[in-house]
Amino acid sequence: MVGILSGLPLFFLSNSSITDTGAFVDNIVLRKNVIYPDLIVQRITPSNYYPTRGDTIAVDMVIKNQGNADADDFYVGLYYNPSYPPDIYTYKDKVMHVNTLHSTDTLLVRFENVTAATPGTWNMYGLVDCYGRIDESNETNNVIGPTTVHWLDPGQFPDLVIEDVQVSGYCPYVNESLYVDVTIANRGGMSADMFVTNFYYNLSSRPQSGYDCEDCDDCWLSYWGLEPGERETFTFTVKNNPPFGTTWTMWLWVDPGNIVEETNENNNLDSIEIEWHDLPTFRISSMTRDQIINKGLEFTNVRWVCPVINDTARHCSFEADWTSDYVVGVEYKGEAYEWGSFDDTLQFRCNLEKGLRAGSHQDNDCLPGRTGNPSWATGIDCSGLVTRAFGIPTKKNTSMLIGYCDSLKGGFEYVLRGDALIKREIHTYLFDSWSKDDSMLVVEAGDFRDEDPDGSSEARLWNRPKWWYETYFAFKFKDVPLIIDNNRSGDANSSGRTDVADIYYLVGYLFQHGAEPHPLWRGNSNGDCKVDVADIVYLVNYLFKGGPAPYDCQPCAGWTCISYP
């Protein structure tokens, strides 16, 4: 049987269960395929999960129509903090109208200027088709959330910051160890529990967030955390022997894994650049005596202008008992000396240019918790100067220097130019020459600003009477070559060699009241057990006319002949 409905043919088939005469219609079911939209919220994303009270944020919602029909004229709502997931009857904090969303399309909806009047934790929800205007194939999937946003009060959360980074030098040599002091402070209003500080030796780009020991070269764990206003200084040791001539970017990150919930999560990272240099050319296996003295005096000629960082009020505001006597903007001659470190002139200039202050403070050098001589201070000390002058690659203190030297059997009366006068754990000098009135000229790293009219602090030749050094012991650096015959006279000026300078020295001694030879037999070149004009004539013949060499020391006239060293 065939029927017609709305212009469409309908076919009726009997199942032959009725056999009476005539046409009959059995049970009839009519079905129609209807298509609907289906709106969902795929995700809700705040621009900041930890805003501070008074801040505004934006909230992005991604809407999708996963049905098979377009959705026209509907609303999307944002709910700040309802107690339960919202429905179409719940008050909406923000609403946005959408004209059309085609089937299978997505749409980004942004709500601006979202803020909170009081701190707290919000559970944020998103709802599509707020007023129920769209008939959907699924009406149960229109809500997403909660997404948690923590509105912070600056006085109610910790805030860990990298307050200060100090290095032992910004221009180290490749075989030197570098020390980095990192001061972490809690500037928030609550205590910060246990946290980690990571140190990345050389990354060209910013390290990624999250704690991963494989990505960092070192880390420091603060077991007890920090109370509000407290600070703690960690010291990292940098691996030495990098490729020389390269610049490293070193990164420091406090709480890299965001273990501590803070007021500000964007101030936990800092970086510094270090320029590594090749070994200086003066570091050779055998130093001459002139090289030793010239290297010591090199520090005398350095001129530098006191940087702003030397302003004590700016750098050490919590140290009321100490003030720097350097004046900002004033030019000084010679490297600053106040318990400094192992800088040579290149490193000294580099450190000043990079912002390290000149000189340091003996007690704690403006770093809380630090005592003793600071490792990062600029400038030179006595053993540092002598160590550099000797060409020793790492800094030695006054006791350690002795291990690189041979003791002079005759004491400081037998010193030659470039020898060291050392008093263990006290001080050390480099001997240069003898002067009149039985005084000694030495190269010294010392602070003489109270005595110098130009206010300088420098290493220089310093003249003191011989008795000044009676508590010191004389040493020869092992890598300085001996004179050809160390028991032969002729070296009247104790320079370590016999030359025309010794003639002038004897002339000054005999006729101009100059300094006498030390020991006296060094001036007795002709071996007659006295020092007079005949020794001058003898040296002239030896040096310019091919005459005989000076005699060995003669044990006469009360002279004691002791071999050098």
PDB file of N, CA and C in Angstrom, residues 12-57:
ATOM      1  N   PHE A  12       3.465   1.257   2.826  1.00  0.00           N
ATOM      2  CA  PHE A  12       2.984   0.411   3.922  1.00  0.00           C
ATOM      3  C   PHE A  12       3.063  -1.033   3.479  1.00  0.00           C
ATOM      4  N   LEU A  13       3.642  -1.864   4.248  1.00  0.00           N
ATOM      5  CA  LEU A  13       3.755  -3.283   3.944  1.00  0.00           C
ATOM      6  C   LEU A  13       3.087  -4.089   5.041  1.00  0.00           C
ATOM      7  N   SER A  14       2.302  -5.057   4.643  1.00  0.00           N
ATOM      8  CA  SER A  14       1.636  -5.933   5.606  1.00  0.00           C
ATOM      9  C   SER A  14       2.533  -7.108   5.904  1.00  0.00           C
ATOM     10  N   ASN A  15       2.424  -7.573   7.155  1.00  0.00           N
ATOM     11  CA  ASN A  15       3.216  -8.749   7.500  1.00  0.00           C
ATOM     12  C   ASN A  15       2.429 -10.045   7.312  1.00  0.00           C
ATOM     13  N   SER A  16       1.214  -9.886   6.614  1.00  0.00           N
ATOM     14  CA  SER A  16       0.395 -11.067   6.245  1.00  0.00           C
ATOM     15  C   SER A  16      -0.230 -11.781   7.420  1.00  0.00           C
ATOM     16  N   SER A  17      -0.186 -11.093   8.629  1.00  0.00           N
ATOM     17  CA  SER A  17      -0.810 -11.751   9.795  1.00  0.00           C
ATOM     18  C   SER A  17      -2.330 -11.596   9.772  1.00  0.00           C
ATOM     19  N   ILE A  18      -2.863 -10.634   9.003  1.00  0.00           N
ATOM     20  CA  ILE A  18      -4.314 -10.445   8.867  1.00  0.00           C
ATOM     21  C   ILE A  18      -4.725 -10.932   7.479  1.00  0.00           C
ATOM     22  N   THR A  19      -5.651 -11.831   7.423  1.00  0.00           N
ATOM     23  CA  THR A  19      -6.016 -12.439   6.121  1.00  0.00           C
ATOM     24  C   THR A  19      -7.427 -12.093   5.683  1.00  0.00           C
ATOM     25  N   ASP A  20      -8.108 -11.187   6.480  1.00  0.00           N
ATOM     26  CA  ASP A  20      -9.447 -10.800   6.051  1.00  0.00           C
ATOM     27  C   ASP A  20      -9.363  -9.978   4.770  1.00  0.00           C
ATOM     28  N   THR A  21     -10.510  -9.913   4.137  1.00  0.00           N
ATOM     29  CA  THR A  21     -10.572  -9.174   2.873  1.00  0.00           C
ATOM     30  C   THR A  21     -10.514  -7.686   3.143  1.00  0.00           C
ATOM     31  N   GLY A  22      -9.816  -6.932   2.294  1.00  0.00           N
ATOM     32  CA  GLY A  22      -9.746  -5.474   2.394  1.00  0.00           C
ATOM     33  C   GLY A  22      -8.330  -5.003   2.732  1.00  0.00           C
ATOM     34  N   ALA A  23      -8.149  -3.684   2.806  1.00  0.00           N
ATOM     35  CA  ALA A  23      -6.840  -3.072   3.114  1.00  0.00           C
ATOM     36  C   ALA A  23      -6.803  -2.655   4.575  1.00  0.00           C
ATOM     37  N   PHE A  24      -5.761  -3.045   5.251  1.00  0.00           N
ATOM     38  CA  PHE A  24      -5.619  -2.710   6.677  1.00  0.00           C
ATOM     39  C   PHE A  24      -4.228  -2.059   6.928  1.00  0.00           C
ATOM     40  N   VAL A  25      -4.149  -1.177   7.940  1.00  0.00           N
ATOM     41  CA  VAL A  25      -2.877  -0.554   8.372  1.00  0.00           C
ATOM     42  C   VAL A  25      -2.543  -1.076   9.761  1.00  0.00           C
ATOM     43  N   ASP A  26      -1.326  -1.648   9.860  1.00  0.00           N
ATOM     44  CA  ASP A  26      -0.877  -2.190  11.155  1.00  0.00           C
ATOM     45  C   ASP A  26      -0.226  -1.058  11.976  1.00  0.00           C
ATOM     46  N   ASN A  27       0.604  -1.392  13.017  1.00  0.00           N
ATOM     47  CA  ASN A  27       1.276  -0.374  13.827  1.00  0.00           C
ATOM     48  C   ASN A  27       2.221   0.462  12.958  1.00  0.00           C
ATOM     49  N   ILE A  28       2.146   1.786  13.074  1.00  0.00           N
ATOM     50  CA  ILE A  28       2.968   2.680  12.246  1.00  0.00           C
ATOM     51  C   ILE A  28       3.815   3.551  13.177  1.00  0.00           C
ATOM     52  N   VAL A  29       5.176   3.637  12.957  1.00  0.00           N
ATOM     53  CA  VAL A  29       6.105   4.504  13.695  1.00  0.00           C
ATOM     54  C   VAL A  29       6.746   5.478  12.709  1.00  0.00           C
ATOM     55  N   LEU A  30       6.571   6.772  12.986  1.00  0.00           N
ATOM     56  CA  LEU A  30       7.191   7.796  12.155  1.00  0.00           C
ATOM     57  C   LEU A  30       8.407   8.380  12.884  1.00  0.00           C
ATOM     58  N   ARG A  31       9.602   8.430  12.250  1.00  0.00           N
ATOM     59  CA  ARG A  31      10.841   8.971  12.838  1.00  0.00           C
ATOM     60  C   ARG A  31      11.363  10.122  11.980  1.00  0.00           C
ATOM     61  N   LYS A  32      11.950  11.152  12.696  1.00  0.00           N
ATOM     62  CA  LYS A  32      12.527  12.285  12.002  1.00  0.00           C
ATOM     63  C   LYS A  32      13.940  12.544  12.555  1.00  0.00           C
ATOM     64  N   ASN A  33      14.987  12.687  11.729  1.00  0.00           N
ATOM     65  CA  ASN A  33      16.355  13.012  12.135  1.00  0.00           C
ATOM     66  C   ASN A  33      16.467  14.522  12.361  1.00  0.00           C
ATOM     67  N   VAL A  34      16.643  14.998  13.688  1.00  0.00           N
ATOM     68  CA  VAL A  34      16.751  16.412  14.020  1.00  0.00           C
ATOM     69  C   VAL A  34      18.190  16.708  14.424  1.00  0.00           C
ATOM     70  N   ILE A  35      18.830  17.811  13.964  1.00  0.00           N
ATOM     71  CA  ILE A  35      20.232  18.188  14.297  1.00  0.00           C
ATOM     72  C   ILE A  35      20.226  19.360  15.266  1.00  0.00           C
ATOM     73  N   TYR A  36      21.193  19.321  16.270  1.00  0.00           N
ATOM     74  CA  TYR A  36      21.286  20.336  17.309  1.00  0.00           C
ATOM     75  C   TYR A  36      22.755  20.770  17.479  1.00  0.00           C
ATOM     76  N   PRO A  37      22.960  21.975  17.982  1.00  0.00           N
ATOM     77  CA  PRO A  37      24.310  22.354  18.431  1.00  0.00           C
ATOM     78  C   PRO A  37      24.624  21.716  19.784  1.00  0.00           C
ATOM     79  N   ASP A  38      25.902  21.753  20.171  1.00  0.00           N
ATOM     80  CA  ASP A  38      26.314  21.267  21.496  1.00  0.00           C
ATOM     81  C   ASP A  38      27.481  22.138  21.965  1.00  0.00           C
ATOM     82  N   LEU A  39      27.211  23.066  22.863  1.00  0.00           N
ATOM     83  CA  LEU A  39      28.202  24.037  23.325  1.00  0.00           C
ATOM     84  C   LEU A  39      28.914  23.535  24.586  1.00  0.00           C
ATOM     85  N   ILE A  40      30.264  23.677  24.580  1.00  0.00           N
ATOM     86  CA  ILE A  40      31.060  23.297  25.757  1.00  0.00           C
ATOM     87  C   ILE A  40      32.129  24.378  25.987  1.00  0.00           C
ATOM     88  N   VAL A  41      32.624  24.439  27.248  1.00  0.00           N
ATOM     89  CA  VAL A  41      33.791  25.269  27.564  1.00  0.00           C
ATOM     90  C   VAL A  41      34.993  24.340  27.659  1.00  0.00           C
ATOM     91  N   GLN A  42      35.955  24.505  26.725  1.00  0.00           N
ATOM     92  CA  GLN A  42      37.104  23.602  26.704  1.00  0.00           C
ATOM     93  C   GLN A  42      38.102  23.903  27.834  1.00  0.00           C
ATOM     94  N   ARG A  43      38.355  25.174  28.081  1.00  0.00           N
ATOM     95  CA  ARG A  43      39.287  25.516  29.161  1.00  0.00           C
ATOM     96  C   ARG A  43      39.056  26.952  29.599  1.00  0.00           C
ATOM     97  N   ILE A  44      39.503  27.244  30.828  1.00  0.00           N
ATOM     98  CA  ILE A  44      39.451  28.586  31.393  1.00  0.00           C
ATOM     99  C   ILE A  44      40.840  28.889  31.950  1.00  0.00           C
ATOM    100  N   THR A  45      41.441  30.019  31.529  1.00  0.00           N
ATOM    101  CA  THR A  45      42.836  30.319  31.856  1.00  0.00           C
ATOM    102  C   THR A  45      42.976  31.753  32.339  1.00  0.00           C
ATOM    103  N   PRO A  46      43.293  31.971  33.627  1.00  0.00           N
ATOM    104  CA  PRO A  46      43.590  33.324  34.126  1.00  0.00           C
ATOM    105  C   PRO A  46      44.981  33.760  33.657  1.00  0.00           C
ATOM    106  N   SER A  47      45.191  35.057  33.486  1.00  0.00           N
ATOM    107  CA  SER A  47      46.509  35.579  33.104  1.00  0.00           C
ATOM    108  C   SER A  47      47.496  35.526  34.265  1.00  0.00           C
ATOM    109  N   ASN A  48      47.021  35.412  35.490  1.00  0.00           N
ATOM    110  CA  ASN A  48      47.886  35.331  36.666  1.00  0.00           C
ATOM    111  C   ASN A  48      47.155  34.526  37.728  1.00  0.00           C
ATOM    112  N   TYR A  49      47.778  33.450  38.168  1.00  0.00           N
ATOM    113  CA  TYR A  49      47.150  32.612  39.188  1.00  0.00           C
ATOM    114  C   TYR A  49      47.414  33.137  40.600  1.00  0.00           C
ATOM    115  N   TYR A  50      48.385  34.097  40.726  1.00  0.00           N
ATOM    116  CA  TYR A  50      48.727  34.636  42.038  1.00  0.00           C
ATOM    117  C   TYR A  50      48.759  36.166  41.995  1.00  0.00           C
ATOM    118  N   PRO A  51      47.666  36.793  41.640  1.00  0.00           N
ATOM    119  CA  PRO A  51      47.655  38.255  41.644  1.00  0.00           C
ATOM    120  C   PRO A  51      47.638  38.791  43.074  1.00  0.00           C
ATOM    121  N   THR A  52      48.140  40.013  43.213  1.00  0.00           N
ATOM    122  CA  THR A  52      48.124  40.679  44.506  1.00  0.00           C
ATOM    123  C   THR A  52      46.895  41.574  44.602  1.00  0.00           C
ATOM    124  N   ARG A  53      46.414  41.743  45.810  1.00  0.00           N
ATOM    125  CA  ARG A  53      45.238  42.570  46.038  1.00  0.00           C
ATOM    126  C   ARG A  53      45.374  43.911  45.317  1.00  0.00           C
ATOM    127  N   GLY A  54      44.322  44.269  44.561  1.00  0.00           N
ATOM    128  CA  GLY A  54      44.336  45.503  43.788  1.00  0.00           C
ATOM    129  C   GLY A  54      44.731  45.305  42.345  1.00  0.00           C
ATOM    130  N   ASP A  55      45.382  44.169  42.020  1.00  0.00           N
ATOM    131  CA  ASP A  55      45.738  43.884  40.635  1.00  0.00           C
ATOM    132  C   ASP A  55      44.502  43.477  39.846  1.00  0.00           C
ATOM    133  N   THR A  56      44.537  43.672  38.543  1.00  0.00           N
ATOM    134  CA  THR A  56      43.501  43.152  37.652  1.00  0.00           C
ATOM    135  C   THR A  56      44.111  42.088  36.763  1.00  0.00           C
ATOM    136  N   ILE A  57      43.319  41.091  36.427  1.00  0.00           N
ATOM    137  CA  ILE A  57      43.779  40.032  35.546  1.00  0.00           C
ATOM    138  C   ILE A  57      42.771  39.854  34.423  1.00  0.00           C
TER     139      ILE A  57
END
